[in-house]
Every structure is written in structure tokens, then in C-alpha cells.
Short mmCIF file of N, CA and C in Angstrom, two decimals:
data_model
loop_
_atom_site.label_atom_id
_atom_site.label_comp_id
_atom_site.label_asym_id
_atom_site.label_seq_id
_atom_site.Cartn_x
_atom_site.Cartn_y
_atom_site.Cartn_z
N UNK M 13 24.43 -56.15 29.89
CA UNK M 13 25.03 -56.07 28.58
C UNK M 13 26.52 -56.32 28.72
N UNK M 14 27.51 -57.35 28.00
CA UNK M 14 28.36 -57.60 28.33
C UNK M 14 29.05 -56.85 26.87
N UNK M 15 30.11 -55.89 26.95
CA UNK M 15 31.30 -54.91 26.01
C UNK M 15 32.43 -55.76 26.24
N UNK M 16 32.73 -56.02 25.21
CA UNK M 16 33.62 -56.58 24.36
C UNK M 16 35.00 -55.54 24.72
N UNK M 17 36.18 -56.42 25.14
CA UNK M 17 37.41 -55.25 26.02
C UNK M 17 37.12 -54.64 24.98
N UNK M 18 37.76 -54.60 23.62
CA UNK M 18 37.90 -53.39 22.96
C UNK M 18 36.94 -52.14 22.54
N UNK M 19 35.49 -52.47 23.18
CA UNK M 19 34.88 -52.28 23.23
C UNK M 19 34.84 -50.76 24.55
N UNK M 20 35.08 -51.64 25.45
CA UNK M 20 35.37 -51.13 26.87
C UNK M 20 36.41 -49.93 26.90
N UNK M 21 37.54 -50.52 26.15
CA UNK M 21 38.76 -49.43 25.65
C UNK M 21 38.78 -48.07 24.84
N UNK M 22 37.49 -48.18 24.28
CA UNK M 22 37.22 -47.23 23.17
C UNK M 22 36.16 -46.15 24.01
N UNK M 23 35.22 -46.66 24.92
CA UNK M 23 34.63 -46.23 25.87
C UNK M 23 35.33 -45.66 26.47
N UNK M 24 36.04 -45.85 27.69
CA UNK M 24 36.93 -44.70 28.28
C UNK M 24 37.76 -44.32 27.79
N UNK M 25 38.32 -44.27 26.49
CA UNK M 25 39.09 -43.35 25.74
C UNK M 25 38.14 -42.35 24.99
N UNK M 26 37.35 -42.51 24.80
CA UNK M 26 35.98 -41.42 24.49
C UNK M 26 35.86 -40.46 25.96
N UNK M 27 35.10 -41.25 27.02
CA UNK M 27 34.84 -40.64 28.31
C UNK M 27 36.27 -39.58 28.77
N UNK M 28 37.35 -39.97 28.74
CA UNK M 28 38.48 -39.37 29.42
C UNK M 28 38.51 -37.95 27.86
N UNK M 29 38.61 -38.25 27.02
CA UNK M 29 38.75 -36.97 25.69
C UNK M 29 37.51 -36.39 26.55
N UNK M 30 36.68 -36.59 26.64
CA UNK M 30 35.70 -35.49 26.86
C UNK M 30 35.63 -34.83 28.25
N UNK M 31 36.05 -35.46 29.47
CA UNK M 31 36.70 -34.94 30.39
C UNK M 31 37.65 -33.97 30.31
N UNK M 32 38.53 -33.84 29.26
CA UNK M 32 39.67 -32.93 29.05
C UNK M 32 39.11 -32.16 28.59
N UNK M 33 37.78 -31.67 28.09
CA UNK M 33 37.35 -30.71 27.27
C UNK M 33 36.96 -29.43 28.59
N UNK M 34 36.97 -28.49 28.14
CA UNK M 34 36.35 -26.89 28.65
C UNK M 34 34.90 -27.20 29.25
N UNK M 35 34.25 -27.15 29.98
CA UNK M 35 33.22 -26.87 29.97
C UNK M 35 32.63 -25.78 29.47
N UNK M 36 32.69 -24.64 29.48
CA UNK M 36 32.73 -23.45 28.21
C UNK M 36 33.85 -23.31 27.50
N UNK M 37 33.16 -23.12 26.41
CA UNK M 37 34.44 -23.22 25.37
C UNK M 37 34.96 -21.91 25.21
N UNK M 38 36.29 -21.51 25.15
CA UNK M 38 37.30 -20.67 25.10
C UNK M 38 37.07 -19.30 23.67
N UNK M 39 36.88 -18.00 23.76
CA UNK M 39 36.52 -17.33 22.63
C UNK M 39 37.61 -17.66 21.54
N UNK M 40 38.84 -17.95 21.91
CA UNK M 40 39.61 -18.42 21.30
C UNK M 40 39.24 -19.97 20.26
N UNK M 41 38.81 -20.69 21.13
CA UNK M 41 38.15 -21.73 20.53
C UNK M 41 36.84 -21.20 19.50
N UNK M 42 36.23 -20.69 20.02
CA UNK M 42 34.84 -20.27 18.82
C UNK M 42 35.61 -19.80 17.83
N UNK M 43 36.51 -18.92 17.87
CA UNK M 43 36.98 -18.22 16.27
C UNK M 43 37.98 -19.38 15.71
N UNK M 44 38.62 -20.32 16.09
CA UNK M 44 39.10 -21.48 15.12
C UNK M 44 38.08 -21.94 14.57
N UNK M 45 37.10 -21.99 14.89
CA UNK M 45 36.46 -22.80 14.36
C UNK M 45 34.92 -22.30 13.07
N UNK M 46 34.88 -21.11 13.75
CA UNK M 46 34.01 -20.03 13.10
C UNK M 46 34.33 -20.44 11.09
N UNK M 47 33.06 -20.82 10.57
CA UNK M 47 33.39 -20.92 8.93
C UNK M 47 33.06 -19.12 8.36
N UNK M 48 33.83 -18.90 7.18
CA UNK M 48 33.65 -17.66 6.59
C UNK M 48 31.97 -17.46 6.11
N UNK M 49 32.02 -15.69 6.40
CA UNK M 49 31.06 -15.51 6.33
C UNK M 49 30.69 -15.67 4.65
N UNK M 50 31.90 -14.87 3.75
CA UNK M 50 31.48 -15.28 2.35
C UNK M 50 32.46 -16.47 1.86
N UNK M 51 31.80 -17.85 2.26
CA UNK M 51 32.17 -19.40 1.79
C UNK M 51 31.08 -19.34 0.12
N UNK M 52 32.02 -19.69 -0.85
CA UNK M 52 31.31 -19.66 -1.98
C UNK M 52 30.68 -21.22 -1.62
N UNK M 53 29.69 -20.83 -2.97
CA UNK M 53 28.60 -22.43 -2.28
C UNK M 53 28.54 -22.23 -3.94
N UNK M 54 29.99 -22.42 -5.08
CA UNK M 54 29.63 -23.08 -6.35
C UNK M 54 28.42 -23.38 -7.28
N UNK M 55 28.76 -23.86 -8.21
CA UNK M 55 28.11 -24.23 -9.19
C UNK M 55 26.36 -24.09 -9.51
N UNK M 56 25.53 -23.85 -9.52
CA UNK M 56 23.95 -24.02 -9.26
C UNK M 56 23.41 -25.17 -10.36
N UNK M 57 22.69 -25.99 -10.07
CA UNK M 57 22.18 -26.94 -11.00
C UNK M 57 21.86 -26.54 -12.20
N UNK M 58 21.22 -25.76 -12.33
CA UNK M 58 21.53 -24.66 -13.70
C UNK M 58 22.47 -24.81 -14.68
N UNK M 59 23.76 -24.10 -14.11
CA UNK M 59 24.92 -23.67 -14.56
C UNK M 59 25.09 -25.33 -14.98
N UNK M 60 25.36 -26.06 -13.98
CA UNK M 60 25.88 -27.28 -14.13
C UNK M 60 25.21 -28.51 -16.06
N UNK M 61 23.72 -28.24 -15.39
CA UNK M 61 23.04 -28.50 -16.85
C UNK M 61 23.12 -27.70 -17.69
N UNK M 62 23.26 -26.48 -17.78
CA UNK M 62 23.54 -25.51 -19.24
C UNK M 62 25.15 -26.02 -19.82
N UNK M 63 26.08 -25.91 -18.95
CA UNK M 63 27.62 -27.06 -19.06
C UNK M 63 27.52 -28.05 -19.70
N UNK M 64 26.73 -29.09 -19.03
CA UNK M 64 26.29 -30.73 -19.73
C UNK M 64 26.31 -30.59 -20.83
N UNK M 65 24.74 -29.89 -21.15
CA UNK M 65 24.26 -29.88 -22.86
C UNK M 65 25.21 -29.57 -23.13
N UNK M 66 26.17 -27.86 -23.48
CA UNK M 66 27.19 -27.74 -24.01
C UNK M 66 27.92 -28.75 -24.41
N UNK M 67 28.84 -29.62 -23.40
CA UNK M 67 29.84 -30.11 -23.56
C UNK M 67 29.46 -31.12 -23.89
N UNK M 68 28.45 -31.69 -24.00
CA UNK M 68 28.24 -33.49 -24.51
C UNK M 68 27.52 -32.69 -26.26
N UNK M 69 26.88 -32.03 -26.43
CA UNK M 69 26.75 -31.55 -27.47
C UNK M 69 25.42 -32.39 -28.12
N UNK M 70 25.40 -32.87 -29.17
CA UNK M 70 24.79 -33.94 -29.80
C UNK M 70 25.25 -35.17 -30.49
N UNK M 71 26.71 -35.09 -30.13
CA UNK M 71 27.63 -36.57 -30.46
C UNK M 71 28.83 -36.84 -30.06
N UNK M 72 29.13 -36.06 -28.51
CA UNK M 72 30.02 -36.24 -27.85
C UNK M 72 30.64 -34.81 -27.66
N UNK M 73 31.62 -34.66 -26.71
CA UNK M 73 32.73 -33.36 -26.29
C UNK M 73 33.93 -33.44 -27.34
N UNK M 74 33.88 -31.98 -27.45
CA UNK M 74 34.84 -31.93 -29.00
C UNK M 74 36.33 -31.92 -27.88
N UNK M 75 37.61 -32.05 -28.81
CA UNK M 75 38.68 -31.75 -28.17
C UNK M 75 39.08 -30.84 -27.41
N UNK M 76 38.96 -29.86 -28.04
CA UNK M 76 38.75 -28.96 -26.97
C UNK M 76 38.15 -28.88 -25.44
N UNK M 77 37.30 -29.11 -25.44
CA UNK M 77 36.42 -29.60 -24.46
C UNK M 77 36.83 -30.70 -23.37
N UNK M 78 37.84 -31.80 -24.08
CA UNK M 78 37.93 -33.21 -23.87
C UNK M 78 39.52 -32.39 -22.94
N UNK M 79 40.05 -31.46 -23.64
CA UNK M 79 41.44 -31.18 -23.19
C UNK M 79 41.39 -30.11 -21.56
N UNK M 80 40.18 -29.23 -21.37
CA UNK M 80 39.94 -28.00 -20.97
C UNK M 80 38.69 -28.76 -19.77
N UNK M 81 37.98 -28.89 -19.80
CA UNK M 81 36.72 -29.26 -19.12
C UNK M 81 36.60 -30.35 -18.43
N UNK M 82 37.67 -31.53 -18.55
CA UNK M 82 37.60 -32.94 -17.94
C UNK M 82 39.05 -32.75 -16.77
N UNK M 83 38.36 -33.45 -15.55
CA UNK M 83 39.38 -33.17 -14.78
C UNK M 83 40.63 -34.63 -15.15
N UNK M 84 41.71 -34.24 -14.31
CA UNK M 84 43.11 -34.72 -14.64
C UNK M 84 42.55 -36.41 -14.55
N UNK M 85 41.90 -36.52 -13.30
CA UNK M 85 41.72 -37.79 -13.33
C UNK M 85 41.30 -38.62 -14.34
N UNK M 86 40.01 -38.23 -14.90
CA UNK M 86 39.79 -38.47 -16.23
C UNK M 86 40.32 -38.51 -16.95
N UNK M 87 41.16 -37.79 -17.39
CA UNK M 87 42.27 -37.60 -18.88
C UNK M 87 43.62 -38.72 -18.43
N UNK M 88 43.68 -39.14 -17.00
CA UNK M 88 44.36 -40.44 -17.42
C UNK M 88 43.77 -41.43 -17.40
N UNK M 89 42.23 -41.30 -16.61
CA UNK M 89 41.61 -42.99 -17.28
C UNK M 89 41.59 -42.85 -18.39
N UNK M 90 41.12 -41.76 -19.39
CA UNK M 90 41.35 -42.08 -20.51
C UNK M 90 42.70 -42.92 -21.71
N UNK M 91 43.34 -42.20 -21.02
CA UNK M 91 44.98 -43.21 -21.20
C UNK M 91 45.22 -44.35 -21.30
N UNK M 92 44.77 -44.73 -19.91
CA UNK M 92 44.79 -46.08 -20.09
C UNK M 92 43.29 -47.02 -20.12
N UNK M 93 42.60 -46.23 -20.70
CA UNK M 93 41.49 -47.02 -21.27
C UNK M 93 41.49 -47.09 -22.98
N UNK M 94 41.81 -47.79 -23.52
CA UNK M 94 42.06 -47.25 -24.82
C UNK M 94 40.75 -48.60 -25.66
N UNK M 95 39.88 -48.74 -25.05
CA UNK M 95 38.92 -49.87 -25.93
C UNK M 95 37.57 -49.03 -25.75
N UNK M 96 37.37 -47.89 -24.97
CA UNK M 96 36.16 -47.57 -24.70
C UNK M 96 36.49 -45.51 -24.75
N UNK M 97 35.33 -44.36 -24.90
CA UNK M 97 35.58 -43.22 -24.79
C UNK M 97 35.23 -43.26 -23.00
N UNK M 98 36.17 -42.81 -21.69
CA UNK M 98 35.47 -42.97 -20.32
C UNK M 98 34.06 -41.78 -20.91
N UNK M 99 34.02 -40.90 -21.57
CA UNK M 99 33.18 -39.69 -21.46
C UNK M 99 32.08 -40.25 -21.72
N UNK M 100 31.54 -41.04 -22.88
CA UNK M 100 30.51 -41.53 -23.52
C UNK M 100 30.55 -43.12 -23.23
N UNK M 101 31.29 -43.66 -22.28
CA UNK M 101 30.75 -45.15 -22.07
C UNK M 101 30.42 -45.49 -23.00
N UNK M 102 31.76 -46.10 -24.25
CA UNK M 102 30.90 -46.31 -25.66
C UNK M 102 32.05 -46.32 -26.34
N UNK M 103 31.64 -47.25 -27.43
CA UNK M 103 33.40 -46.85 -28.36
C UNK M 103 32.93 -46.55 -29.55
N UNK M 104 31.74 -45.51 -29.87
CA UNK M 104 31.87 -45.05 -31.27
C UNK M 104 31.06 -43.97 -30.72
N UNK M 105 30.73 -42.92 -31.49
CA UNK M 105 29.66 -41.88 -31.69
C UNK M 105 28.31 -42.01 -31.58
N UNK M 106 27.43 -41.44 -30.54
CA UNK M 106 26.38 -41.86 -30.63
C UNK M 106 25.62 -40.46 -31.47
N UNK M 107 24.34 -41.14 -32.26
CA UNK M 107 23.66 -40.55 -32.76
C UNK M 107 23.29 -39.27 -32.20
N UNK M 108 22.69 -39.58 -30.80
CA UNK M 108 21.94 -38.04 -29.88
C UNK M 108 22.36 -38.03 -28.64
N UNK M 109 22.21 -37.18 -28.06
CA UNK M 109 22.77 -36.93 -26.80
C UNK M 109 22.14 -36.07 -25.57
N UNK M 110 21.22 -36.81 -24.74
CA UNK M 110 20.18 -35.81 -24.16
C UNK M 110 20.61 -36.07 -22.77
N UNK M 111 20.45 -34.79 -21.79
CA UNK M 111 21.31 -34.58 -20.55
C UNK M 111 20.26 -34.64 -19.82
N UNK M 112 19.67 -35.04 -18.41
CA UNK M 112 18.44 -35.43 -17.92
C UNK M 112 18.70 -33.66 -16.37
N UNK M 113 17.97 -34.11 -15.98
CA UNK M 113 17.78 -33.14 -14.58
C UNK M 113 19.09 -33.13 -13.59
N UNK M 114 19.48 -31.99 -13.48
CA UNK M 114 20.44 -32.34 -12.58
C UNK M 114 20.49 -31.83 -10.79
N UNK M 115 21.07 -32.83 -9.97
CA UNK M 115 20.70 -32.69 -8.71
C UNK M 115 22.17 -32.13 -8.37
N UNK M 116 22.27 -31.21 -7.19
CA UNK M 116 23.40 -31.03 -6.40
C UNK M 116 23.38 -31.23 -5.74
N UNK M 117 24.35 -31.64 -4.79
CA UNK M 117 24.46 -32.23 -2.91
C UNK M 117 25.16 -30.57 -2.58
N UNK M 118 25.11 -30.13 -2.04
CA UNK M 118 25.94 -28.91 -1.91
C UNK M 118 26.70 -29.47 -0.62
N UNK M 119 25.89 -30.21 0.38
CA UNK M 119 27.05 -31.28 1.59
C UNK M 119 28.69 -31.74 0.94
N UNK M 120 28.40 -32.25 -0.23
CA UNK M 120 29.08 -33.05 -0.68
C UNK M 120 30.05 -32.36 -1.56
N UNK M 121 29.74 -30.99 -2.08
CA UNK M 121 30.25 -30.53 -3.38
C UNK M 121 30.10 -30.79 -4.50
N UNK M 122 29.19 -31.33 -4.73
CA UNK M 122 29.04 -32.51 -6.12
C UNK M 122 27.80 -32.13 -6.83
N UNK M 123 27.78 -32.23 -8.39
CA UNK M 123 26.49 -31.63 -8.85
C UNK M 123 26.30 -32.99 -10.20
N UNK M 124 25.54 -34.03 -10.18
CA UNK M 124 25.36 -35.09 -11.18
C UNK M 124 24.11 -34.70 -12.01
N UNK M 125 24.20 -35.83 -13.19
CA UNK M 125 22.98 -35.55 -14.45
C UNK M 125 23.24 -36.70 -14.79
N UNK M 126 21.80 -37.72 -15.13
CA UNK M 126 21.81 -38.69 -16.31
C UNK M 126 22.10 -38.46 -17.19
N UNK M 127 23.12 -38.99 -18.30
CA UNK M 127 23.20 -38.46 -19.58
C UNK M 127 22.14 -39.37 -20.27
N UNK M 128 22.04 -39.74 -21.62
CA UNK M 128 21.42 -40.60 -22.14
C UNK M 128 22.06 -40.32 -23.81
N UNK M 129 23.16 -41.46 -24.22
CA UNK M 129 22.84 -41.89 -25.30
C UNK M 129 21.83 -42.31 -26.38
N UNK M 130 21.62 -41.97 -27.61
CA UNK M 130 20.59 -42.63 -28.23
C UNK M 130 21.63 -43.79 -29.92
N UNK M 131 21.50 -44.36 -29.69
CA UNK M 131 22.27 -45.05 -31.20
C UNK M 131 21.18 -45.57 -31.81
N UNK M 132 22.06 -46.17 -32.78
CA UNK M 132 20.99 -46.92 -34.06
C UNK M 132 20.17 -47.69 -33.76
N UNK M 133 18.96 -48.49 -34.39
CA UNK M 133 18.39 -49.26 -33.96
C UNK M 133 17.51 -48.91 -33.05
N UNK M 134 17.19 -47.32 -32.52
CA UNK M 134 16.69 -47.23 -30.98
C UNK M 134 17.39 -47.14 -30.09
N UNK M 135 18.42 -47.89 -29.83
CA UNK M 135 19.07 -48.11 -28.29
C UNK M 135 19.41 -47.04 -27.75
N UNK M 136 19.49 -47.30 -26.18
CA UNK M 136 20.05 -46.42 -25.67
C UNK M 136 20.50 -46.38 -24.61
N UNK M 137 21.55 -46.33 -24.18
CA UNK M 137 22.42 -46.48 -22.96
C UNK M 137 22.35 -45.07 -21.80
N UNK M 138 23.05 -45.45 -20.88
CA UNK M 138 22.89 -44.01 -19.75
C UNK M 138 24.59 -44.09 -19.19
N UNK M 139 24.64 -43.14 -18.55
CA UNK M 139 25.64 -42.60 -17.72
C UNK M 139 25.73 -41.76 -16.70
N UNK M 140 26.41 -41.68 -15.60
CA UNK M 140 26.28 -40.69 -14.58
C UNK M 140 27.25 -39.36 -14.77
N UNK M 141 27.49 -38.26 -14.81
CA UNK M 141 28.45 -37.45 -15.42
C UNK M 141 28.16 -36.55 -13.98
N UNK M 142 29.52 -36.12 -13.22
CA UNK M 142 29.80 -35.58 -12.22
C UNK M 142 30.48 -34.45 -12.15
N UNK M 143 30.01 -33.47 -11.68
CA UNK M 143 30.74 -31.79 -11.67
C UNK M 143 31.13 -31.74 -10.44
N UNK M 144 32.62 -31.31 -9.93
CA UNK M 144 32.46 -30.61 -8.38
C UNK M 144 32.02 -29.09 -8.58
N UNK M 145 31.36 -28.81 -7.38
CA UNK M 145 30.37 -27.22 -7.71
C UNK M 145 32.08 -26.28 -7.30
N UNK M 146 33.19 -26.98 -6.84
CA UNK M 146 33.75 -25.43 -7.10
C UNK M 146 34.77 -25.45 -7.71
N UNK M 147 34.76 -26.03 -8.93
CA UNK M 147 35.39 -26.49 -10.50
C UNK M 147 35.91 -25.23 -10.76
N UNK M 148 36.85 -24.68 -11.44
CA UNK M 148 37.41 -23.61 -12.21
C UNK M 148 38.50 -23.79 -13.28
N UNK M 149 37.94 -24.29 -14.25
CA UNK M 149 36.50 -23.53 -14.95
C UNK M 149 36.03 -25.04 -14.49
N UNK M 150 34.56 -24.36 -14.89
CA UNK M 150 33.50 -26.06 -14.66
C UNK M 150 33.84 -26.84 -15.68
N UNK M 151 33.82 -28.54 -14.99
CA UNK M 151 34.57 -29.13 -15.85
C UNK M 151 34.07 -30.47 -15.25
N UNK M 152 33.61 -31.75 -16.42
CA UNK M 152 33.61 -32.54 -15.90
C UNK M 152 34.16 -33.56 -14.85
N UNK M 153 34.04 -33.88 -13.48
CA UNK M 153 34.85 -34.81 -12.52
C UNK M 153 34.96 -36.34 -12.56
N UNK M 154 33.71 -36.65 -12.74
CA UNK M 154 34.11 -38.34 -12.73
C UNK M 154 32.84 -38.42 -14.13
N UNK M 155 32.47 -39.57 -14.26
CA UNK M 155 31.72 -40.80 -15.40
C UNK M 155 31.28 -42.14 -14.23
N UNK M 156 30.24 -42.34 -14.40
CA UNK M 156 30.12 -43.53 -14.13
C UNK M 156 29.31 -44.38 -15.00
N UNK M 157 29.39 -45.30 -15.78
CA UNK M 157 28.77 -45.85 -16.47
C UNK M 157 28.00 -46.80 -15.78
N UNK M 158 26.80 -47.12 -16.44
CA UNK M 158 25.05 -47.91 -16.11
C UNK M 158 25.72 -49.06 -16.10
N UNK M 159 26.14 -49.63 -16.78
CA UNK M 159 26.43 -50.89 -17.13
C UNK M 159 27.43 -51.31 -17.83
#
């Protein structure tokens, strides 16, 4: 098998770091590294979907809501998005507003839900709507729109 120098370089710069290591590791070392025993583990999918419905309501998040519940990032895409709502992927009011199952990564911090628009005519569009589980207060994080 022929390694590519930089290849080769990255290899014994791996091999030599791990040479420098302890062969038993130092009690000193275990407690840096030790995670807390009470690490909150946020939000529960629950909480997160009882939130959703709330805040999307049946024709969008009232101001309140829009001012209190959406993180910073959001409230300046909203700024400078001024042809579309980022919350509702949509530039008018939709008729209904139904929030689908929601999954958490607890790896990740992250707790998502399909939303689902319904408008006139039938139609109906989707969206991804994102909570971090250790939000205070819980509050929407990102939007991603379907399309």
C-alpha cells in the first residue's frame, strides 16, 4: 500500500501524540474529565410538541410569541427577509395549522416536528421547526422550509 507523504505525516504525528500519553491515566486526569452527575438532559418530546401546537396556534405565532419564543437568530432572518414570514414559510396566513410527531436527538440537543400548513384550495405545504432541548424559556431555534 503506497501513503501519500501527507498521509505518512499525519501517521506519525498521530503515533508520536499517543506515545506521549500515560499508560494509566492519572486520577487527576479521570476527574477533568468526569461529566456531572446532575447534567440536565432538557426539553422531552412532549414538552417540545405541547410548545409547537401552542405557538403555531391555528394561523400562525402571535407577537408575543414571535418576540419571546423565537431565538435571536431568527428574529434577524426575519429582518432581513421581508417577502416571506421565516416562521410559516409563506407570505400570508394559513387557514390550519397541524404540528406532526416530534423526534429529539438528545446527542445533538435538538428536538424537531413537521409542521404542516393547510390553505385554500386544499393545499398544503410543510416545514421543519427546531427547538434546542436546553432553551430558556423554550423557544423556537431554526425553520427550515420543504421547498
Amino acid at each position: 500500500m503506497m501513503l501519500k507523504p501527507y498521509r505518512l505525516g499525519a501517521l506519525l504525528l498521530a503515533l508520536s501524540a499517543l506515545s506521549a500519553l500515560p499508560a494509566v491515566p492519572s486520577a487527576s486526569a479521570v476527574a477533568a474529565h468526569a461529566v456531572p452527575a446532575a447534567a440536565p438532559e432538557g426539553h422531552t418530546a412532549d414538552q417540545i410538541g405541547r410548545f409547537l401546537v401552542r405557538f403555531y396556534g391555528e394561523h400562525g405565532p402571535s407577537d408575543h410569541d414571535r418576540r419571546h419564543h423565537v431565538s435571536q437568530v431568527l428574529q434577524e432572518r426575519q429582518q432581513t427577509t421581508t417577502e416571506s414570514d421565516v416562521l410559516l414559510c409563506a407570505q400570508n396566513e394559513p387557514r390550519d395549522i397541524a404540528v406532526g410527531p416530534v423526534t429529539v436527538a438528545q446527542a445533538a440537543g435538538v428536538g424537531w416536528a413537521t409542521v404542516t400548513t393547510h390553505w385554500a384550495s386544499d393545499k398544503t405545504d410543510t416545514f421543519t421547526a427546531y427547538v434546542r432541548l436546553d432553551s430558556r424559556p423554550i423557544r423556537i431555534d431554526d425553520v427550515i422550509c420543504a421547498g
